[in-house]
Coordinates of C-alpha atoms and ligand atoms in Angstrom, one line a residue:
X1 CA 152.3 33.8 170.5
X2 CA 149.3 33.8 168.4
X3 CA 147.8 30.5 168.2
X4 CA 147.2 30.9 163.9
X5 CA 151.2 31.3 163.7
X6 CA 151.9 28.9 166.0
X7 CA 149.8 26.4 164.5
X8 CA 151.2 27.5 160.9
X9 CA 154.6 26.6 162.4
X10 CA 153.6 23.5 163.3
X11 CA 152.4 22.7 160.2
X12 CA 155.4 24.2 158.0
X13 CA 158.0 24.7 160.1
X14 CA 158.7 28.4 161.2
X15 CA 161.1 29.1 158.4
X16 CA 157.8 28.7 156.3
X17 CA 155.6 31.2 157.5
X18 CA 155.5 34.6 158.6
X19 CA 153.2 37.2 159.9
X20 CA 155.6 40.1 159.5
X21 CA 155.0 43.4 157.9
X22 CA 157.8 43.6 155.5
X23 CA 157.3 40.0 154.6
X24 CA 153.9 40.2 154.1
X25 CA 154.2 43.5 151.8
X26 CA 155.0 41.5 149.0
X27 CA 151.5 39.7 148.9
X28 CA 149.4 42.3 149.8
X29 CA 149.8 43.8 146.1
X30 CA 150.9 42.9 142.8
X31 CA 152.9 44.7 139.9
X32 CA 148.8 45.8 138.4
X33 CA 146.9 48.7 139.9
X34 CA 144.6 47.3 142.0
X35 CA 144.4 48.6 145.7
X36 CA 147.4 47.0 148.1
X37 CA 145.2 44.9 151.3
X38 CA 147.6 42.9 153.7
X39 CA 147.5 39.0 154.2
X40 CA 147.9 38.4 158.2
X41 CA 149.9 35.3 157.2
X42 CA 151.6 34.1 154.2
X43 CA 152.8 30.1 154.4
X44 CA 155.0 27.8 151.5
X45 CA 154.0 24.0 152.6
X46 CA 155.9 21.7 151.0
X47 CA 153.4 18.9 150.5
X48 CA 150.1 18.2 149.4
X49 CA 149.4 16.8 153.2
X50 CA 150.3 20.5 154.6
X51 CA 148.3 22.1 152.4
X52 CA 145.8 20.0 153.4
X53 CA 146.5 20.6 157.3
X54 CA 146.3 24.9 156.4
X55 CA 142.9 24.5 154.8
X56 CA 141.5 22.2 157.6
X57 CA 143.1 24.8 160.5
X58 CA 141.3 27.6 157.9
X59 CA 138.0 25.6 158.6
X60 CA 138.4 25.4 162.6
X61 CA 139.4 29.1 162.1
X62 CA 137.5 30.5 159.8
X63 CA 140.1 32.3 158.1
X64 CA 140.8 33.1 155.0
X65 CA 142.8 31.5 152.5
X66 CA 144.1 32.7 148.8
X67 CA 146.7 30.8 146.9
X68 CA 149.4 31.8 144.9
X69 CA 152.2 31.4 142.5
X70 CA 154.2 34.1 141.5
X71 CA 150.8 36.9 141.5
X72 CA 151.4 38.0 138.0
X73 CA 148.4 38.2 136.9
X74 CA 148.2 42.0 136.8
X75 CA 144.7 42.4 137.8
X76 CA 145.3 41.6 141.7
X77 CA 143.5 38.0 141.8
X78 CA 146.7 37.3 145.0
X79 CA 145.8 39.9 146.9
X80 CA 144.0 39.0 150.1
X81 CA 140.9 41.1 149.7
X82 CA 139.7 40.0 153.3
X83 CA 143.0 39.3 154.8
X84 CA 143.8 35.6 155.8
X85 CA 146.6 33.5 154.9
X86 CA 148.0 34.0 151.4
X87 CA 149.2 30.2 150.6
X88 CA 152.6 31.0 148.4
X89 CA 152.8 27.4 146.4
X90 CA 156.2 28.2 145.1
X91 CA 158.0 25.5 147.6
X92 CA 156.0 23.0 145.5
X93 CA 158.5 23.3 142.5
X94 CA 159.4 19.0 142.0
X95 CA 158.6 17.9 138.3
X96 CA 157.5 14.5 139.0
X97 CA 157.3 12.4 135.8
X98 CA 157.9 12.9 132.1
X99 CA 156.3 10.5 130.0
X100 CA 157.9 11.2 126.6
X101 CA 155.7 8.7 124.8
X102 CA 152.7 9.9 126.3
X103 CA 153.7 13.6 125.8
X104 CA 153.3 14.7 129.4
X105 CA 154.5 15.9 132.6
X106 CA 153.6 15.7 136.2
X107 CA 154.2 18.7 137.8
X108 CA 153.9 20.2 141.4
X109 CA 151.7 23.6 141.4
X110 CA 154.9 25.6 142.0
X111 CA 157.0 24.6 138.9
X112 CA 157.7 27.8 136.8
X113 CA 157.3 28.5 133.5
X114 CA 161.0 28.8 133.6
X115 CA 162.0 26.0 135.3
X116 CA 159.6 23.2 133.1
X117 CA 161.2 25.1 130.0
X118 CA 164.5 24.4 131.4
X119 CA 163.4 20.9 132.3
X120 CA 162.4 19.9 128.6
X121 CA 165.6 21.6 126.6
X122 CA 167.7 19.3 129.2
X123 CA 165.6 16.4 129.0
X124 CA 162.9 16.3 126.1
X125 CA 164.5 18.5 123.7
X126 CA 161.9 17.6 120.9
X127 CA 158.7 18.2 122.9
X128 CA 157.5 21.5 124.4
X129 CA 154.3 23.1 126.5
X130 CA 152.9 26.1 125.5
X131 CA 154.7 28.7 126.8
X132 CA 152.8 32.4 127.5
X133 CA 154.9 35.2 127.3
X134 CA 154.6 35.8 131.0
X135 CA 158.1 36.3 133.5
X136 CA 159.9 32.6 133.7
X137 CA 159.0 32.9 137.3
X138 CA 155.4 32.9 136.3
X139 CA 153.8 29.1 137.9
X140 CA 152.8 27.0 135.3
X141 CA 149.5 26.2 137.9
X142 CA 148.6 30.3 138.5
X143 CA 148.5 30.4 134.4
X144 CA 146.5 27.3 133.7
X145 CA 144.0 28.6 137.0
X146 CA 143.1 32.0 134.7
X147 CA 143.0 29.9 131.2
X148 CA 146.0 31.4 129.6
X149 CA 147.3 31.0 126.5
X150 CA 150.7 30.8 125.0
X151 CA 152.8 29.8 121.7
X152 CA 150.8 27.2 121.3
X153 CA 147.1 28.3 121.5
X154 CA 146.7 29.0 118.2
X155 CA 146.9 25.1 117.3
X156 CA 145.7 23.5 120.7
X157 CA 142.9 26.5 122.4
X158 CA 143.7 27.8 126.0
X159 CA 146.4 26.7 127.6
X160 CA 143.7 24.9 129.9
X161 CA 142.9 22.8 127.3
X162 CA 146.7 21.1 127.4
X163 CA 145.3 19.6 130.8
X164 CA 145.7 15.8 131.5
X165 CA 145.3 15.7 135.2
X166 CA 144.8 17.3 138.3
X167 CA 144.8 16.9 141.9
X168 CA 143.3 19.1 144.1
X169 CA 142.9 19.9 147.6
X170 CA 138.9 20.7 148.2
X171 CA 138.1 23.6 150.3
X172 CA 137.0 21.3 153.5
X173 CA 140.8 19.7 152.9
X174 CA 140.1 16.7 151.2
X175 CA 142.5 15.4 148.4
X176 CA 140.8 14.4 145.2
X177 CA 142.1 13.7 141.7
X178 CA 140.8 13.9 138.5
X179 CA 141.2 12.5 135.1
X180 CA 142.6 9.1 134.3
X181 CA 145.2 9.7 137.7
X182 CA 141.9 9.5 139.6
X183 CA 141.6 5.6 139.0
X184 CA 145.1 4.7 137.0
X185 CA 149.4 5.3 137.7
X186 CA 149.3 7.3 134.1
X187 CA 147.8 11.1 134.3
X188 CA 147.1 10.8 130.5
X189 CA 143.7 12.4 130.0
X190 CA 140.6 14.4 131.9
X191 CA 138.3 13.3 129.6
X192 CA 136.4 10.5 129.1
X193 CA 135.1 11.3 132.8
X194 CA 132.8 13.7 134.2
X195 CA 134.4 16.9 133.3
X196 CA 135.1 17.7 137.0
X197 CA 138.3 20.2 135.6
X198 CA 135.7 22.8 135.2
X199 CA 135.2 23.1 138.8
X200 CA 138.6 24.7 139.6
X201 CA 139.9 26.3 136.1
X202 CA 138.9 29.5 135.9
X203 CA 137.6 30.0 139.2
X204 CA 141.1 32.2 140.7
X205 CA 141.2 29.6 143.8
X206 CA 138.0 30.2 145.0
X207 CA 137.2 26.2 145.0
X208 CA 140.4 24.9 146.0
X209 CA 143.8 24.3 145.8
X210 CA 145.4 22.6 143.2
X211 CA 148.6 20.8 143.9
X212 CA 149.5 18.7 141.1
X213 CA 149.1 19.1 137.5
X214 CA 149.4 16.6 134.3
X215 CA 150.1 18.6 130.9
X216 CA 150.8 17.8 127.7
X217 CA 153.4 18.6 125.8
X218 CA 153.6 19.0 121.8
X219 CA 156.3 18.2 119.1
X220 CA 159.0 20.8 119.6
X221 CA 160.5 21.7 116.2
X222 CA 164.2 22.4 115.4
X223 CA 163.7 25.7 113.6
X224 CA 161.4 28.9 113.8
X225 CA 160.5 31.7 111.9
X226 CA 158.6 34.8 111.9
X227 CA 156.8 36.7 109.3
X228 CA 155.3 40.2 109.2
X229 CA 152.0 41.1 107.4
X230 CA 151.6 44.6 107.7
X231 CA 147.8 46.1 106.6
X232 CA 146.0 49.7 107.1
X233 CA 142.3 48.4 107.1
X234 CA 141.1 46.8 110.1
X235 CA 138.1 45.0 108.5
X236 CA 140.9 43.0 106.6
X237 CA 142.2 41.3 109.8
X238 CA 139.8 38.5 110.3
X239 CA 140.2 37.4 106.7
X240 CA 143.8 37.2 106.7
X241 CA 143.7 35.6 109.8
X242 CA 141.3 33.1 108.3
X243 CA 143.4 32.3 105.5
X244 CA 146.4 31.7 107.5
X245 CA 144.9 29.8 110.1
X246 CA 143.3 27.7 107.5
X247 CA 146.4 26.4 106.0
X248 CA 147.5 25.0 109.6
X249 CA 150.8 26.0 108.7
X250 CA 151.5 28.5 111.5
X251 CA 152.2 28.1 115.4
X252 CA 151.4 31.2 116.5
X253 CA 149.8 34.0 115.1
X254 CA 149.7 37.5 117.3
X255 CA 148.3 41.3 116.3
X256 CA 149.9 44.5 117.2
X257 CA 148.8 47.6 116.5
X258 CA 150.2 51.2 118.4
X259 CA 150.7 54.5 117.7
X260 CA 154.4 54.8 118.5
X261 CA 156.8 55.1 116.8
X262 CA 155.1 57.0 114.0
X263 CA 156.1 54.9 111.5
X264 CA 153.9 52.3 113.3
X265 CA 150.8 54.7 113.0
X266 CA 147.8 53.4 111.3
X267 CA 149.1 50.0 110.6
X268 CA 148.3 46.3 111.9
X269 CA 150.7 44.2 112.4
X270 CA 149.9 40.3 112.3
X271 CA 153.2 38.3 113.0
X272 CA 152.8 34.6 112.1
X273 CA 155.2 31.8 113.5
X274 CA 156.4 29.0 111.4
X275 CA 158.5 25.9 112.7
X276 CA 160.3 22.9 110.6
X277 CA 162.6 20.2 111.4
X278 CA 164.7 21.4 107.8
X279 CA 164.9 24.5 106.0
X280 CA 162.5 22.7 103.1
X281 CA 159.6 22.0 105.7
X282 CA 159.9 25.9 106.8
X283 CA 160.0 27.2 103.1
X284 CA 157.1 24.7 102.8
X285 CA 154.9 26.4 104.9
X286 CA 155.8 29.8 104.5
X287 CA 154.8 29.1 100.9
X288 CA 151.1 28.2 101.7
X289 CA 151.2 31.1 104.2
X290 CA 152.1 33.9 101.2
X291 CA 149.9 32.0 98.9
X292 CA 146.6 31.6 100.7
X293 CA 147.4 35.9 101.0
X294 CA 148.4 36.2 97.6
X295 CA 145.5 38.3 96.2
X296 CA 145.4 40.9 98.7
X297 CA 148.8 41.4 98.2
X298 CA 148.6 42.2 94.5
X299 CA 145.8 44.5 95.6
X300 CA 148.1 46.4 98.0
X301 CA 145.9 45.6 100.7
X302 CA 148.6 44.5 102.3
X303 CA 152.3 42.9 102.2
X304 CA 154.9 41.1 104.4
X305 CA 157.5 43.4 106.1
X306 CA 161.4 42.6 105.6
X307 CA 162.4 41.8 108.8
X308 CA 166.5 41.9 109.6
X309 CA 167.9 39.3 111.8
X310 CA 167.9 41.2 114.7
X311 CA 164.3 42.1 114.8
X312 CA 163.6 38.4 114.1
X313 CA 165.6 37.4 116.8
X314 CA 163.3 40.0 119.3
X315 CA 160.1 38.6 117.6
X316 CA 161.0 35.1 118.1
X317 CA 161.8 35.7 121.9
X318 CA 159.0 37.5 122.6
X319 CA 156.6 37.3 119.9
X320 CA 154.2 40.5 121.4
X321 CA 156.2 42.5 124.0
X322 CA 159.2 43.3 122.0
X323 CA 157.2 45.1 119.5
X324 CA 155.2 47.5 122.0
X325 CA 157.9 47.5 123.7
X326 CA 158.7 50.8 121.7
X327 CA 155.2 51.8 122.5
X328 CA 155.8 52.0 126.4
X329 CA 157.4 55.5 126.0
X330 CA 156.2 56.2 129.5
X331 CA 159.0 56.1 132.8
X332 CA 158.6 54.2 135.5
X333 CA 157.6 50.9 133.8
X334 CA 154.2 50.6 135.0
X335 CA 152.3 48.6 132.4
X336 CA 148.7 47.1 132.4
X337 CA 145.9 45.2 130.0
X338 CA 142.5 44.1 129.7
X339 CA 142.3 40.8 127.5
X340 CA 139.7 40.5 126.2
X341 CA 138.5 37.6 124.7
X342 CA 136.4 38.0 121.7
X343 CA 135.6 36.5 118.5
X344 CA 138.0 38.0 115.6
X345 CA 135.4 39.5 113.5
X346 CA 135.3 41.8 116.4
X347 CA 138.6 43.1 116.1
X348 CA 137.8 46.3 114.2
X349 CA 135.2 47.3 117.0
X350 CA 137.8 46.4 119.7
X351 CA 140.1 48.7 118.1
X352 CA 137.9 51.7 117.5
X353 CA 137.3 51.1 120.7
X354 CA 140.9 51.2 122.4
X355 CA 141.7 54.6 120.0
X356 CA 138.3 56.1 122.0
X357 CA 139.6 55.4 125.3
X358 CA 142.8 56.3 124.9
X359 CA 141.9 59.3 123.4
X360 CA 139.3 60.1 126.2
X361 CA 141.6 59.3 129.2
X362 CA 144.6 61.1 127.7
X363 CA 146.6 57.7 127.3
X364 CA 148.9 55.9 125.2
X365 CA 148.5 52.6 124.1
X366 CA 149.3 49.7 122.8
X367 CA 147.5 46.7 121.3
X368 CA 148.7 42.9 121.1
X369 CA 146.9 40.2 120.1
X370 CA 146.9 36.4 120.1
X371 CA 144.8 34.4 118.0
X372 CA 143.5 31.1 119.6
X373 CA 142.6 28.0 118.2
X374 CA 142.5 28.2 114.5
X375 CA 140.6 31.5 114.5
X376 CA 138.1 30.3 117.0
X377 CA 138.3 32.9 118.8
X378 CA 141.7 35.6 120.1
X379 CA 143.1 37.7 123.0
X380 CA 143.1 41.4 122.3
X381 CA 144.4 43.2 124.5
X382 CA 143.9 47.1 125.7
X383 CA 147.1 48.0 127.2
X384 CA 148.0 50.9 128.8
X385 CA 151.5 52.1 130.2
X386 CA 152.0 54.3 133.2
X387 CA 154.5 55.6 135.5
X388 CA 154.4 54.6 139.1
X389 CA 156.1 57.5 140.6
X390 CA 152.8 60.1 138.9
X391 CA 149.8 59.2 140.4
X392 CA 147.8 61.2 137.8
X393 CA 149.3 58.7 135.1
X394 CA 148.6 55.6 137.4
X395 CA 144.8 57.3 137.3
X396 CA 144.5 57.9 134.0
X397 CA 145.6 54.0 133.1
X398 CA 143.1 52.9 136.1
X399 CA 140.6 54.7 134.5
X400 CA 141.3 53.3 130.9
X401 CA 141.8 49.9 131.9
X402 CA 138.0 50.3 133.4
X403 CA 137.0 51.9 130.2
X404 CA 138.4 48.4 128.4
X405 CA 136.6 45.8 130.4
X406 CA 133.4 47.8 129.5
X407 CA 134.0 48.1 126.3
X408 CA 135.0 44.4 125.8
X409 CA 131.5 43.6 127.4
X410 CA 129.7 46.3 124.9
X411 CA 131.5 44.1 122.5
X412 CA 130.1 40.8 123.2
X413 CA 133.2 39.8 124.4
X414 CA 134.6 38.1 127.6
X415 CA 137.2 40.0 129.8
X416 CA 140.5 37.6 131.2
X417 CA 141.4 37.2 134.4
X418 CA 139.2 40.0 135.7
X419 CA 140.0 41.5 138.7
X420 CA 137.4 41.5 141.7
X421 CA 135.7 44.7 140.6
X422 CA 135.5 43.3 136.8
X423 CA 133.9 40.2 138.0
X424 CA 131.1 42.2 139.4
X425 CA 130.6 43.6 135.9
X426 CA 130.6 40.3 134.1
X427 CA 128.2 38.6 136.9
X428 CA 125.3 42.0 136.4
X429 CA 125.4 40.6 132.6
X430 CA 125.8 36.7 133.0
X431 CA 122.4 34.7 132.7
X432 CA 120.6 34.6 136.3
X433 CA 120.6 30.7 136.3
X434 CA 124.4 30.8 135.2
X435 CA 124.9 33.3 138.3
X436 CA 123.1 31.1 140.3
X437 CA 125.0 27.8 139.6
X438 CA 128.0 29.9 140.7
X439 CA 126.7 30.4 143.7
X440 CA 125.3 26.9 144.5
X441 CA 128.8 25.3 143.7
X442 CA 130.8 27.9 146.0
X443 CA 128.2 27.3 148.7
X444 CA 128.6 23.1 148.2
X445 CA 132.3 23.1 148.1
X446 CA 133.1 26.1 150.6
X447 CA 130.4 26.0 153.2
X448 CA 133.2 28.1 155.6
X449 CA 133.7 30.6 152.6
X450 CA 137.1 31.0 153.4
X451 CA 138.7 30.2 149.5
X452 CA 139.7 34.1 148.2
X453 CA 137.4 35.9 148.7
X454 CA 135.9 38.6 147.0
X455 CA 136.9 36.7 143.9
X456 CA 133.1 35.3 142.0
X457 CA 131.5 36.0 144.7
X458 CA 128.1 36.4 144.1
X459 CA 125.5 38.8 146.2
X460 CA 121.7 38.1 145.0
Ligands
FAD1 C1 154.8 41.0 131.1 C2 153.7 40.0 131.2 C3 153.4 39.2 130.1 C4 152.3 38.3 130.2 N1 152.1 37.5 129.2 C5 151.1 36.5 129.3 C6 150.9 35.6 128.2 O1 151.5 35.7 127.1 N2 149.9 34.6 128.3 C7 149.3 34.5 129.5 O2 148.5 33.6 129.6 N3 149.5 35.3 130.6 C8 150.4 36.3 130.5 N4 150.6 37.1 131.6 C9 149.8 37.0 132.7 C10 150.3 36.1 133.9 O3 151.5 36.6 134.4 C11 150.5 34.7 133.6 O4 149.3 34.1 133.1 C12 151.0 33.8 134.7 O5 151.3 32.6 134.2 C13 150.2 33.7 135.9 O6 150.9 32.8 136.8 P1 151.1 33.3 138.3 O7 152.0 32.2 138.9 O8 151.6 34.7 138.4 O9 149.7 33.2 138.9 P2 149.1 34.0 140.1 O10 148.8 35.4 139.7 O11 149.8 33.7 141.3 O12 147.6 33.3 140.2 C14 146.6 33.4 139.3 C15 145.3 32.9 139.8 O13 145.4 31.5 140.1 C16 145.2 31.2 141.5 N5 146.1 30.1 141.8 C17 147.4 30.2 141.7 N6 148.0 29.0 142.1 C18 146.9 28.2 142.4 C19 146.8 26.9 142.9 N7 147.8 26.1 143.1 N8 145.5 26.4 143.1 C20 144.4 27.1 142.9 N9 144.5 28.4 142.5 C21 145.7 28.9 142.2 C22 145.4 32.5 142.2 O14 144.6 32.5 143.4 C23 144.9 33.5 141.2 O15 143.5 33.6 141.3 C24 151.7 38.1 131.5 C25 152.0 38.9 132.6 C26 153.0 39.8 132.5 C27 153.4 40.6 133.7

C-alpha cells in the first residue's frame, strides 16, 4: 500500500482519508472557472493533534498540503495546484464556548456559517456574527481566511476584524495561539499583543492551519427592515452613501446595478438595512435615514422605491443575490465575480468599467455591492453569469472576469480573494519591499514550502 495513505490512515483512521479518483474529484475544482488539478489525498482529522501529525508527515514527505472548508470561494484558492493532500477541515465542526457576556464564540475551523447561525437562534437569540451571504455550508474559518464581509461589515469592517482569537497549526506542526487565549482561559481579544493575526488572514493557507477561532458576536435585534433608494447618476452614490452611513442608523448597506430586467436599466440600487427592538426604534431610524437624503429627493435625484412584502421578504434573506438574481438570465447556473475592493468615490469608474467589459466580451452582468465600515471603503463586485454546458459562454465570463481584476487594479483598487493567476497581477504592482516581506515570512515559516502552493508565491 502506499506508505502516504497508510500513514494518513494511521493518523485519521481509514474512513478519513482517501486517495480515490471519484473521491478526490470533488477537491480538485470548485464551483468558479479556474482549471480542475487533482489532490493525491484528501484527509478530515478530527483534532488539532492530527492536523498536527499531517503537517509534520508533509514535512518528512515533502508534500503538499492545502486546507479547506467548503472551497467556495469561487476563484479556486482549494484546488491543489501542485497536488498533495487537500486537508478537508469540515470534521472539525464542535462550537466550544459561548461567552454571552463577553460576546463571543469558540469555534473549531469546520463550524459552518449555517451551523453557528443555528447555534445562536437556539442558544443566544439576541446576539449574532456577521453573516456573508455565502451557502450555510460555507466554514465560518475559509471566510475569515479571505477577509470576508457580511451583514455586519458595514458597522464593524471585514469580517476579519470580528476576530478575538486564534489558534493555529504552523507549517513545521507546531501549535500556537494568539490573542489573549495565548496566555489566559478567555479568547476575548487579539489585540493588545503583537498583531501576530496578520500572519495567517489573508494569506489562503499558505502559513498554516488554523484550527480554532474566537469571534465576536454583536447585539442581534428583534426586527429588520429594508429600504430602496433608487438613482440614475452614478457620481451620486458616494454621497448618499455618506449621508446614510453618517447617521449610524443602518446595518447593512449593499449596491446593485444590472441591465435586466429592463425596467432595471440605467438605475442604482442602494438597499439600506435597518434593525429595532420595537417598531418606534425602526421608524426612528428610518427617519434620520430619509432625512439626511431629503434634498436630493426634492431634486428628483433620486427617491425610495415601494417595496411589497414579498420583495422585502427576498431582500431581507438575501440582501444582494435575490435582486441579480433576475439578472442571471443565462442556463446552466454558472455564476462568477471579481470583488473588488475599492474606495466608494470610485464607484462610477468601477462601473463604467464593468458596462466596457461586458460590452467587449459579449456578456451580461450584474453588479452588487457592499459598503464596509462606515463608507471606509466597499465590495463591488463584476459579476458575470454563464452556462456550464457552452464552453464559449464559460470563455467569454473567463475572459471578463480577467478583464475585472485589471480593471479593479487600473482603479486603484484591491481585488478579493484572487485566484492564483490574480495574485501574480497584484504582486507585479505591489511595492518591491512589500513583495519581499512576503517572501521572507513564507520562507521563515514554511522552509519545506509545502503550505498551497502557488497561492502568494513570489518568484524574484
Ligand atoms: C453564492 C455565493 C455568495 C457569496 N457571498 C459572499 C458574501 O456575501 N460574503 C463573503 O465574504 N463571501 C461570499 N462568498 C464567497 C465564499 O463562499 C465565502 O467567503 C465562504 O465563507 C468561504 O468559505 P469556504 O469554507 O468556502 O472557504 P474555502 O474556499 O474552503 O477556503 C478559502 C481560503 O481559506 C483557506 N482555508 C480554509 N480553511 C482554512 C483553515 N482552517 N486554515 C487555514 N486556511 C484555511 C483555503 O485554503 C482558501 O485559501 C459567496 C460565495 C458564493 C458561492
Amino acid at each position: 500500500m502506499d506508505k502516504i495513505y497508510k500513514a494518513l490512515a494511521e493518523i485519521v483512521g481509514e474512513e478519513f482519508v482517501s486517495n480515490r479518483k471519484e473521491e478526490l474529484y470533488i477537491y480538485s475544482r470548485d464551483s468558479g472557472l479556474s482549471e480542475p488539478r487533482f489532490p493525491d489525498y484528501v484527509v478530515m482529522p478530527r483534532t488539532v493533534e492530527e492536523v498536527q501529525k499531517i503537517i509534520q508527515l508533509a514535512n518528512k514527505e515533502k508534500i503538499h498540503v492545502v486546507p479547506a472548508g467548503a472551497s467556495l470561494s469561487l476563484s479556486g484558492l482549494t484546488i491543489p495546484q501542485k497536488g498533495g493532500i487537500v486537508i478537508d477541515m469540515r470534521r472539525m465542526d464542535r462550537i466550544l464556548e459561548l461567552n454571552r457576556k463577553g460576546r463571543y464564540v469558540v469555534l473549531e475551523a469546520g463550524v459552518t456559517q449555517g451551523k453557528l447561525q443555528a447555534f445562536l437562534e437556539e442558544n443566544a437569540p439576541d446576539l449574532c456574527h456577521s453573516l456573508p451571504e455565502a451557502p450555510p455550508s460555507a466554514t465560518v474559518v475559509g471566510n475569515l481566511v479571505i477577509h470576508g464581509q457580511g451583514n455586519l461589515t458595514q458597522a464593524y469592517g471585514f469580517n476579519s476584524s470580528m476576530i478575538s482569537g486564534l489558534e493555529v497549526v504552523l507549517p513545521n506542526g507546531e501549535i500556537c495561539r494568539i490573542g489573549s487565549c495565548s496566555l489566559s482561559p478567555y479568547w476575548f481579544s487579539i489585540e493588545p499583543l503583537p498583531y501576530l493575526a496578520g500572519l495567517f488572514l489573508g494569506w489562503f493557507g499558505t502559513t498554516g492551519v488554523i484550527t480554532k477561532v474566537g469571534l465576536r458576536l454583536y447585539p442581534k435585534k428583534k426586527l429588520r427592515d429594508v429600504e430602496l433608494f433608487v438613482l440614475e447618476d452614478p457620481k451620486l452614490v458616494s454621497e448618499v452613501i455618506y449621508r446614510v452611513t453618517h447617521t449610524e442608523m443602518a446595518e447593512d448597506i449593499t449596491t446593485v446595478a444590472q441591465p435586466y430586467p429592463l425596467m432595471f436599466q440605467g438605475t442604482i440600487m442602494i438597499g439600506i438595512y435597518l434593525t429595532g427592538d420595537t417598531e418606534e426604534e425602526l421608524e426612528f431610524k428610518r427617519r434620520l435615514i430619509w432625512s439626511s437624503l431629503s434634498d436630493l429627493i426634492k431634486a428628483k435625484e433620486g427617491g425610495f422605491m415601494a417595496l411589497t412584502p414579498d420583495m422585502k421578504v427576498g431582500l431581507l434573506e438575501k440582501p444582494m443575490s435575490s435582486l441579480t438574481r433576475s439578472a442571471d438570465i443565462l442556463k446552466g447556473g454558472g455564476f462568477v465575480y471579481c470583488g473588488a475592493i475599492i474606495p466608494i468615490e470610485k464607484f462610477p469608474e468601477a462601473l463604467k468599467k464593468l458596462f466596457e467589459i461586458a460590452e467587449r466580451n459579449g456578456v451580461t452582468f450584474a453588479h452588487t455591492g457592499r459598503v464596509i465600515g462606515r463608507g471606509h471603503c466597499m465590495m463591488f463586485a463584476f459579476a458575470y453569469p454563464f452556462n456550464r454546458a457552452d464552453l464559449e459562454s464559460m470563455e467569454k465570463a473567463k475572459r471578463a472576469l480577467f478583464d475585472s481584476y485589471v480593471a479593479t487594479l487600473e482603479i486603484g483598487g484591491v481585488p478579493w480573494k484572487p485566484g492564483a493567476e490574480e495574485q501574480k497581477l497584484i504582486l507585479e504592482r505591489m511595492d518591491k519591499n512589500s513583495v519581499e516581506l512576503i517572501k521572507r515570512i513564507r520562507e521563515l515559516l514554511d522552509p519545506n514550502k509545502i503550505m498551497n502552493p502557488g497561492n502568494w508565491e513570489v518568484e524574484l
